[in-house]
Short mmCIF file of C-alpha atoms and ligand atoms in Angstrom, two decimals:
data_model
loop_
_atom_site.label_atom_id
_atom_site.label_comp_id
_atom_site.label_asym_id
_atom_site.label_seq_id
_atom_site.Cartn_x
_atom_site.Cartn_y
_atom_site.Cartn_z
CA MET A 142 -6.47 -10.10 27.44
CA ALA A 143 -3.40 -10.91 29.54
CA ALA A 144 -1.35 -9.02 32.09
CA ASN A 145 2.34 -9.67 31.61
CA SER A 146 4.89 -7.48 33.42
CA GLY A 147 2.63 -4.44 33.03
CA VAL A 148 2.00 -5.05 29.33
CA PHE A 149 -1.62 -5.22 28.20
CA GLU A 150 -2.02 -7.82 25.45
CA PRO A 151 -5.34 -7.24 23.67
CA ARG A 152 -6.75 -10.06 21.54
CA ASN A 153 -10.00 -8.57 20.28
CA ILE A 154 -10.02 -4.83 19.53
CA LEU A 155 -12.95 -2.65 18.50
CA VAL A 156 -11.66 0.15 16.27
CA THR A 157 -14.16 2.96 15.71
CA GLY A 158 -13.71 4.99 12.53
CA GLY A 159 -11.54 2.23 11.06
CA CYS A 160 -12.63 3.07 7.50
CA GLY A 161 -11.30 6.63 7.77
CA PHE A 162 -7.76 7.80 7.07
CA ILE A 163 -5.94 7.24 10.37
CA GLY A 164 -8.20 4.45 11.62
CA ALA A 165 -7.68 2.40 8.43
CA ASN A 166 -3.93 2.90 8.59
CA PHE A 167 -4.05 1.70 12.22
CA VAL A 168 -6.10 -1.39 11.27
CA ARG A 169 -3.54 -2.17 8.53
CA TYR A 170 -0.71 -1.64 11.03
CA VAL A 171 -2.28 -4.08 13.52
CA ALA A 172 -3.02 -6.67 10.81
CA ARG A 173 0.61 -6.44 9.61
CA ASN A 174 2.38 -6.43 12.97
CA HIS A 175 0.05 -8.32 15.34
CA PRO A 176 -1.46 -11.27 13.49
CA ASP A 177 -2.81 -12.74 16.75
CA VAL A 178 -5.19 -9.78 17.23
CA HIS A 179 -8.74 -9.70 15.86
CA VAL A 180 -10.10 -6.29 14.84
CA THR A 181 -13.74 -5.30 14.60
CA VAL A 182 -14.14 -2.02 12.75
CA LEU A 183 -17.23 0.01 13.68
CA ASP A 184 -17.78 2.75 11.12
CA LYS A 185 -20.80 4.74 9.94
CA LEU A 186 -19.28 5.19 6.47
CA THR A 187 -19.88 8.93 6.30
CA TYR A 188 -18.52 10.82 3.28
CA ALA A 189 -15.07 10.32 4.90
CA GLY A 190 -15.32 6.55 5.45
CA ASN A 191 -14.52 4.07 2.70
CA PRO A 192 -14.50 0.26 3.10
CA GLU A 193 -11.84 0.13 0.36
CA ASN A 194 -9.43 1.57 2.95
CA ILE A 195 -9.35 -1.81 4.72
CA ALA A 196 -9.93 -4.02 1.66
CA GLY A 197 -7.69 -7.04 1.15
CA LEU A 198 -7.11 -7.77 4.85
CA PRO A 199 -7.84 -11.35 6.02
CA GLU A 200 -11.56 -11.70 6.79
CA SER A 201 -10.77 -14.00 9.70
CA ARG A 202 -8.94 -11.14 11.43
CA VAL A 203 -10.68 -7.94 10.33
CA GLU A 204 -14.47 -7.58 10.39
CA LEU A 205 -16.50 -4.50 9.45
CA VAL A 206 -19.69 -3.50 11.27
CA VAL A 207 -21.41 -0.54 9.62
CA GLY A 208 -23.06 1.64 12.24
CA ASP A 209 -23.10 4.82 14.29
CA ILE A 210 -21.21 5.23 17.57
CA CYS A 211 -24.18 7.30 18.80
CA ASP A 212 -26.42 4.19 18.54
CA ALA A 213 -26.49 2.86 22.13
CA ALA A 214 -28.48 -0.25 21.16
CA LEU A 215 -25.90 -1.14 18.51
CA LEU A 216 -23.06 -0.68 21.01
CA GLU A 217 -24.85 -3.11 23.37
CA ARG A 218 -24.52 -5.72 20.64
CA VAL A 219 -21.05 -4.88 19.35
CA VAL A 220 -18.95 -3.97 22.40
CA PRO A 221 -19.24 -7.14 24.58
CA GLY A 222 -16.46 -9.61 23.93
CA HIS A 223 -13.86 -6.98 23.03
CA ASP A 224 -10.99 -6.35 25.40
CA ALA A 225 -10.16 -2.89 24.04
CA ILE A 226 -11.76 0.00 22.16
CA VAL A 227 -9.51 2.29 20.12
CA HIS A 228 -11.68 5.29 19.32
CA PHE A 229 -10.83 7.11 16.07
CA ALA A 230 -14.37 7.84 14.78
CA ALA A 231 -14.99 11.55 14.44
CA GLU A 232 -16.01 14.36 12.19
CA SER A 233 -12.47 15.53 11.51
CA HIS A 234 -12.35 18.53 9.17
CA ASN A 235 -12.08 22.07 10.56
CA ASP A 236 -13.55 23.76 7.47
CA ASN A 237 -16.65 21.55 7.66
CA SER A 238 -17.06 22.33 11.36
CA ILE A 239 -17.07 26.04 10.56
CA ALA A 240 -19.76 25.57 7.90
CA ASP A 241 -21.92 23.24 10.06
CA PRO A 242 -20.88 22.44 13.65
CA GLU A 243 -23.78 20.16 14.55
CA PRO A 244 -22.49 16.77 13.31
CA PHE A 245 -19.24 17.48 15.19
CA ILE A 246 -21.01 17.84 18.52
CA ARG A 247 -23.10 14.75 17.85
CA THR A 248 -20.37 12.35 16.77
CA ASN A 249 -17.38 13.73 18.67
CA VAL A 250 -19.11 14.54 21.97
CA GLU A 251 -22.27 12.43 22.17
CA GLY A 252 -20.68 9.50 20.30
CA THR A 253 -17.68 9.47 22.67
CA MET A 254 -20.03 9.52 25.66
CA ARG A 255 -21.97 6.52 24.27
CA LEU A 256 -18.76 4.56 23.78
CA LEU A 257 -17.52 5.46 27.26
CA GLU A 258 -20.78 4.22 28.74
CA ALA A 259 -20.48 0.92 26.86
CA ALA A 260 -16.82 0.57 27.88
CA ARG A 261 -17.78 1.21 31.50
CA LYS A 262 -20.62 -1.31 31.45
CA TYR A 263 -18.51 -4.08 29.92
CA ASP A 264 -15.21 -3.09 31.60
CA VAL A 265 -13.33 -2.60 28.33
CA ARG A 266 -9.94 -0.85 28.11
CA PHE A 267 -10.40 2.42 26.17
CA HIS A 268 -7.92 4.44 24.12
CA HIS A 269 -9.11 7.83 22.92
CA ILE A 270 -7.58 9.37 19.79
CA SER A 271 -7.41 13.14 19.99
CA THR A 272 -5.62 16.08 18.48
CA ASP A 273 -3.08 18.75 19.40
CA GLU A 274 -5.68 21.31 18.30
CA VAL A 275 -7.32 21.10 21.74
CA TYR A 276 -4.44 23.30 22.97
CA GLY A 277 -5.27 26.12 20.55
CA ASP A 278 -2.33 27.64 18.70
CA LEU A 279 1.13 29.09 19.29
CA ALA A 280 2.61 32.30 17.90
CA LEU A 281 4.80 31.85 14.83
CA ASP A 282 7.84 33.31 16.62
CA ASP A 283 7.26 31.47 19.92
CA PRO A 284 9.82 28.72 20.62
CA ALA A 285 7.29 26.96 22.93
CA ARG A 286 5.71 23.62 22.04
CA PHE A 287 2.60 21.90 23.40
CA SER A 288 3.06 19.43 26.25
CA GLU A 289 0.65 17.31 28.31
CA CYS A 290 0.46 20.29 30.73
CA SER A 291 -0.61 22.89 28.15
CA PRO A 292 -3.98 24.52 28.92
CA TYR A 293 -7.00 23.64 26.76
CA ARG A 294 -7.79 26.55 24.42
CA PRO A 295 -9.58 25.14 21.31
CA SER A 296 -10.37 27.57 18.47
CA SER A 297 -12.79 25.86 16.06
CA PRO A 298 -16.03 23.93 16.57
CA TYR A 299 -14.03 20.80 15.60
CA SER A 300 -11.27 21.33 18.15
CA ALA A 301 -13.78 22.37 20.82
CA SER A 302 -15.69 19.12 20.25
CA LYS A 303 -12.46 17.10 20.55
CA ALA A 304 -11.55 19.02 23.73
CA ALA A 305 -14.97 18.13 25.16
CA SER A 306 -14.42 14.47 24.31
CA ASP A 307 -11.02 14.48 26.09
CA HIS A 308 -12.67 15.90 29.21
CA LEU A 309 -15.34 13.19 29.09
CA VAL A 310 -12.68 10.46 28.98
CA ARG A 311 -10.87 11.96 32.00
CA ALA A 312 -14.16 12.23 33.91
CA TRP A 313 -14.94 8.55 33.22
CA VAL A 314 -11.47 7.57 34.47
CA ARG A 315 -11.74 9.60 37.66
CA THR A 316 -15.41 9.01 38.48
CA TYR A 317 -15.95 5.45 37.32
CA GLY A 318 -12.41 4.08 37.31
CA LEU A 319 -12.53 3.39 33.56
CA ARG A 320 -9.21 2.01 32.25
CA ALA A 321 -8.51 4.64 29.63
CA THR A 322 -5.67 6.57 28.00
CA ILE A 323 -5.69 9.58 25.66
CA SER A 324 -3.30 10.59 22.88
CA ASN A 325 -3.17 13.99 21.19
CA CYS A 326 -1.39 13.84 17.85
CA SER A 327 -0.25 16.47 15.35
CA ASN A 328 -1.15 16.65 11.64
CA ASN A 329 -0.99 13.26 9.89
CA TYR A 330 -0.10 12.60 6.26
CA GLY A 331 0.11 9.43 4.18
CA PRO A 332 -2.11 7.15 2.06
CA TYR A 333 -5.95 7.02 2.29
CA GLN A 334 -6.31 10.64 3.52
CA HIS A 335 -9.49 12.30 2.27
CA VAL A 336 -8.95 14.84 -0.52
CA GLU A 337 -10.50 17.63 1.56
CA LYS A 338 -7.31 17.78 3.69
CA PHE A 339 -4.37 20.03 2.78
CA ILE A 340 -1.75 17.63 1.38
CA PRO A 341 -4.07 15.32 -0.62
CA ARG A 342 -6.08 18.29 -1.84
CA GLN A 343 -2.99 19.91 -3.33
CA ILE A 344 -1.60 16.69 -4.82
CA THR A 345 -4.90 15.69 -6.45
CA SER A 346 -5.52 19.24 -7.69
CA ILE A 347 -2.17 19.20 -9.50
CA LEU A 348 -2.99 15.76 -10.93
CA GLU A 349 -6.34 17.16 -12.17
CA GLY A 350 -4.86 20.37 -13.61
CA ILE A 351 -6.46 22.54 -10.89
CA ARG A 352 -4.33 25.24 -9.26
CA PRO A 353 -3.66 24.50 -5.54
CA LYS A 354 -5.26 26.84 -3.00
CA LEU A 355 -3.38 28.40 -0.10
CA TYR A 356 -5.35 30.02 2.73
CA GLY A 357 -4.47 33.46 4.09
CA THR A 358 -0.74 34.23 4.21
CA GLY A 359 0.41 30.59 3.99
CA GLU A 360 2.66 31.21 7.02
CA ASN A 361 0.65 28.92 9.31
CA VAL A 362 2.77 26.08 10.66
CA ARG A 363 1.69 22.45 11.06
CA ASP A 364 3.74 19.70 12.74
CA TRP A 365 3.60 16.79 10.26
CA ILE A 366 3.80 13.12 11.23
CA HIS A 367 3.45 10.08 8.98
CA THR A 368 0.29 8.17 9.85
CA GLU A 369 2.27 4.93 10.30
CA ASP A 370 4.21 6.60 13.12
CA HIS A 371 0.91 7.65 14.68
CA SER A 372 -0.20 3.99 14.53
CA SER A 373 2.94 2.67 16.23
CA ALA A 374 2.63 5.29 18.98
CA VAL A 375 -1.02 4.39 19.60
CA TRP A 376 -0.10 0.71 19.82
CA GLU A 377 2.60 1.47 22.42
CA ILE A 378 0.21 3.60 24.49
CA LEU A 379 -2.57 1.01 24.28
CA THR A 380 -0.35 -1.83 25.40
CA ARG A 381 2.17 -0.13 27.72
CA GLY A 382 0.74 3.30 28.59
CA ARG A 383 -0.27 4.13 32.14
CA ILE A 384 -4.03 4.16 32.78
CA GLY A 385 -5.47 7.65 33.14
CA GLU A 386 -2.53 9.27 31.35
CA THR A 387 -2.37 11.50 28.29
CA TYR A 388 0.48 11.23 25.77
CA LEU A 389 1.29 13.75 23.06
CA ILE A 390 2.37 12.26 19.72
CA GLY A 391 4.55 14.20 17.30
CA ALA A 392 7.68 13.76 15.20
CA ASN A 393 9.34 17.22 15.05
CA GLY A 394 7.81 17.91 11.64
CA GLU A 395 7.09 21.64 11.83
CA MET A 396 6.72 23.31 8.45
CA SER A 397 4.78 26.30 7.09
CA ASN A 398 1.93 25.61 4.67
CA ILE A 399 3.63 27.56 1.91
CA ALA A 400 6.84 25.53 2.33
CA VAL A 401 4.87 22.26 2.13
CA LEU A 402 2.99 23.44 -0.95
CA ARG A 403 6.20 24.53 -2.69
CA MET A 404 7.75 21.13 -1.92
CA ILE A 405 4.72 19.35 -3.42
CA LEU A 406 4.88 21.54 -6.53
CA ARG A 407 8.62 20.92 -6.95
CA LEU A 408 8.29 17.15 -6.44
CA MET A 409 5.49 17.12 -9.04
CA GLY A 410 7.54 19.05 -11.60
CA GLN A 411 5.55 22.31 -11.35
CA PRO A 412 6.77 25.89 -10.87
CA GLU A 413 6.80 26.73 -7.15
CA ASP A 414 4.46 29.70 -7.66
CA ALA A 415 1.78 27.73 -9.56
CA PHE A 416 -0.94 28.16 -6.91
CA ASP A 417 -3.71 30.61 -5.94
CA TRP A 418 -4.23 32.45 -2.66
CA THR A 419 -7.71 32.25 -1.15
CA ARG A 420 -9.44 33.97 1.73
CA ASP A 421 -8.28 32.79 5.15
CA ARG A 422 -10.03 30.17 7.29
CA PRO A 423 -11.96 32.01 10.05
CA GLY A 424 -10.12 31.66 13.38
CA HIS A 425 -7.22 29.96 11.55
CA ASP A 426 -4.74 28.52 14.10
CA ARG A 427 -1.25 29.91 13.47
CA ARG A 428 1.09 27.19 14.65
CA TYR A 429 0.98 23.72 16.21
CA ALA A 430 4.11 22.11 17.69
CA ILE A 431 4.38 18.98 19.81
CA ASP A 432 6.86 18.12 22.55
CA ALA A 433 6.67 14.31 22.62
CA SER A 434 9.29 13.86 25.41
CA LYS A 435 6.89 11.94 27.66
CA LEU A 436 6.17 9.36 24.97
CA HIS A 437 9.90 8.98 24.24
CA ALA A 438 10.94 8.79 27.89
CA GLU A 439 8.18 6.52 29.25
CA LEU A 440 7.55 4.18 26.33
CA GLY A 441 10.73 4.51 24.25
CA TRP A 442 8.69 5.27 21.13
CA LYS A 443 10.48 6.69 18.07
CA PRO A 444 9.12 7.67 14.66
CA MET A 445 10.32 5.67 11.63
CA HIS A 446 9.50 8.30 8.98
CA THR A 447 11.95 11.05 9.84
CA ASN A 448 12.49 12.38 6.31
CA PHE A 449 9.40 14.43 5.42
CA GLU A 450 10.39 14.93 1.79
CA SER A 451 10.68 11.20 1.13
CA GLY A 452 7.38 10.54 2.97
CA LEU A 453 5.76 13.23 0.86
CA ARG A 454 7.19 11.75 -2.34
CA ALA A 455 5.72 8.33 -1.42
CA THR A 456 2.37 9.99 -0.68
CA ILE A 457 2.41 11.75 -4.06
CA ASP A 458 3.14 8.37 -5.70
CA TRP A 459 0.25 6.77 -3.81
CA TYR A 460 -2.28 9.38 -5.01
CA THR A 461 -0.86 9.23 -8.53
CA ASN A 462 -1.37 5.44 -8.58
CA HIS A 463 -4.80 5.40 -6.88
CA ARG A 464 -6.82 7.83 -8.98
CA GLU A 465 -9.88 5.54 -8.85
CA TRP A 466 -9.80 5.81 -5.02
CA TRP A 467 -10.18 9.62 -4.96
CA VAL A 468 -11.63 10.87 -8.26
CA ALA A 469 -15.32 10.83 -7.29
CA SER A 470 -14.83 12.54 -3.92
CA LYS A 471 -12.49 15.08 -5.52
CA ALA A 472 -15.27 16.55 -7.66
CA ALA A 473 -17.69 16.74 -4.72
CA THR A 474 -15.05 18.23 -2.41
CA GLU A 475 -13.97 20.95 -4.86
CA ALA A 476 -17.63 21.90 -5.49
CA ARG A 477 -18.06 22.34 -1.71
CA TYR A 478 -14.88 24.44 -1.44
CA ARG A 479 -15.86 26.58 -4.45
CA ALA A 480 -19.19 27.42 -2.80
CA GLN A 481 -17.23 28.68 0.24
CA GLY A 482 -14.74 30.71 -1.82
CA MET A 483 -11.87 28.41 -0.80
P1 NAD B 198 -11.51 10.81 8.82
O1 NAD B 198 -12.52 11.89 8.67
O2 NAD B 198 -10.63 10.43 7.69
O3 NAD B 198 -12.23 9.45 9.30
C1 NAD B 198 -13.26 9.45 10.27
C2 NAD B 198 -13.95 8.10 10.22
O4 NAD B 198 -14.96 8.07 11.25
C3 NAD B 198 -14.68 7.83 8.90
O5 NAD B 198 -14.43 6.50 8.48
C4 NAD B 198 -16.15 8.02 9.24
O6 NAD B 198 -17.02 7.25 8.44
C5 NAD B 198 -16.18 7.58 10.70
N1 NAD B 198 -17.29 8.17 11.44
C6 NAD B 198 -17.67 9.48 11.46
N2 NAD B 198 -18.76 9.63 12.25
C7 NAD B 198 -19.06 8.40 12.74
C8 NAD B 198 -20.07 7.91 13.61
N3 NAD B 198 -20.99 8.74 14.15
N4 NAD B 198 -20.08 6.60 13.92
C9 NAD B 198 -19.15 5.75 13.38
N5 NAD B 198 -18.20 6.15 12.53
C10 NAD B 198 -18.14 7.46 12.23
O7 NAD B 198 -10.63 11.23 10.09
P2 NAD B 198 -9.09 11.01 10.40
O8 NAD B 198 -8.32 12.12 9.84
O9 NAD B 198 -8.73 9.62 10.09
O10 NAD B 198 -9.10 11.19 11.99
C11 NAD B 198 -9.31 10.08 12.85
C12 NAD B 198 -9.18 10.53 14.29
O11 NAD B 198 -7.89 11.09 14.52
C13 NAD B 198 -10.17 11.62 14.70
O12 NAD B 198 -10.61 11.35 16.00
C14 NAD B 198 -9.35 12.90 14.65
O13 NAD B 198 -9.86 13.86 15.55
C15 NAD B 198 -8.01 12.39 15.09
N6 NAD B 198 -6.82 13.14 14.61
C16 NAD B 198 -6.66 13.42 13.29
C17 NAD B 198 -5.51 14.06 12.84
C18 NAD B 198 -5.26 14.34 11.37
O14 NAD B 198 -4.23 14.90 11.02
N7 NAD B 198 -6.14 13.93 10.46
C19 NAD B 198 -4.54 14.44 13.77
C20 NAD B 198 -4.74 14.16 15.13
C21 NAD B 198 -5.89 13.51 15.54
O1 TDX B 199 -6.77 23.93 0.58
C1 TDX B 199 -6.25 24.17 1.68
N1 TDX B 199 -5.37 25.21 1.78
C2 TDX B 199 -4.76 25.53 2.95
O2 TDX B 199 -3.97 26.48 2.98
C3 TDX B 199 -6.54 23.38 2.86
C4 TDX B 199 -7.52 22.24 2.78
C5 TDX B 199 -5.90 23.71 4.04
N2 TDX B 199 -5.04 24.77 4.09
C6 TDX B 199 -4.32 25.04 5.35
C7 TDX B 199 -5.15 25.13 6.60
C8 TDX B 199 -4.21 24.59 7.66
O3 TDX B 199 -3.36 25.63 8.13
O4 TDX B 199 -3.45 23.91 5.55
C9 TDX B 199 -3.35 23.58 6.94
C10 TDX B 199 -3.80 22.14 7.12
O5 TDX B 199 -5.20 22.10 6.90
P1 TDX B 199 -6.08 20.78 7.14
O6 TDX B 199 -5.55 19.68 6.30
O7 TDX B 199 -7.51 21.16 7.02
O8 TDX B 199 -5.67 20.38 8.64
P2 TDX B 199 -5.84 21.13 10.06
O9 TDX B 199 -6.92 22.13 10.05
O10 TDX B 199 -4.46 21.55 10.48
O11 TDX B 199 -6.34 19.88 10.97
C11 TDX B 199 -5.75 18.57 10.80
O12 TDX B 199 -4.82 18.29 11.82
C12 TDX B 199 -5.32 18.11 13.11
C13 TDX B 199 -6.83 17.48 10.77
O13 TDX B 199 -7.77 17.78 9.75
C14 TDX B 199 -7.51 17.36 12.10
O14 TDX B 199 -8.43 16.27 12.10
C15 TDX B 199 -6.45 17.11 13.16
O15 TDX B 199 -7.04 17.10 14.43
#
């Protein structure tokens, strides 16, 4: 660790959830762009974690510890010696949280508390990865976007658990002086995303000859950002963000679900109406939209992937070329959805 004109220069980072979608992309980003940094990944390898996601990275720079962030004794062994924790580990899927909220409270709330306690004890800089869903939703016809001042109004057990974890981080900053920052990002897309999520589900369904499934009216809007842009924003906040601050991350990628699905179908050479409607998600958030002005103004961050269609085309290519990565979890995921009528 070094302090250089206000820039924090971590040397030894603990990345929780680094075998999941966004965590693994962040580990790859750090390995590619910051070869002087060692990364320890701490991951429980739930159904959503896959060591293949970080395969091929130099063993001298990326190490995997398999374990649970709720395990205080394990954290006592793993945390000391790191100068930063970047906390991605979570139960992350809204539909799962509606079917069974309990693991969400355990990992997202209790697990975050355990990590905060370890960070406090060993005086480790902490960056907490969160979601725009903590702010609830916006009306479809409302020009407003979420900002760092938006009130917390989570809708699902998942987003409520993430909201709780954000509040814990702020309490540890204020009460114990923990050196922490928080980022709340919009919907990510890109390689290594689990096939339960919207974009990979639809792409892999088409590849398998299954008709894509659209919930409710399909008018719901999500604000898409490429996961590599999320990684670069997190790196800027970790190294140059102000302690105690929250930064929203987004890339002006608002699009309705039906428009995204039609784009996927077109790019994959299918008729644009070749999908099925399903029942709606209970409590389905209508629209998310991020105002990332603070991140732009304070840290000068800009997204690289500004053309959603070309990012989506690359993502389709990735799933097309990595069938062995997703085929087993596809069958299990679709069986789970079928049982729920989705
Ligand atoms: P993911 O489900 O793909 O990965 C989660 C990872 O955490 C997995 O590797 C899993 O094994 C691990 N994990 C789960 N419980 C654990 C535990 N108790 N101990 C240790 N490891 C555990 O999730 P993701 O989509 O990559 O999301 C990562 C983070 O980003 C989450 O905190 C999520 O809330 C946040 N986020 C996600 C999005 C999105 O679009 N996916 C957007 C904004 C924020
Ligand atoms: O088959 C589907 N059909 C469908 O219409 C699926 C899986 C989803 N949907 C809809 C529901 C949502 O409106 O697509 C939208 C996106 O769904 P998800 O991929 O489940 O994402 P979402 O619920 O928006 O949450 C995501 O973004 C915020 C991540 O999963 C969260 O971890 C993150 O915090």
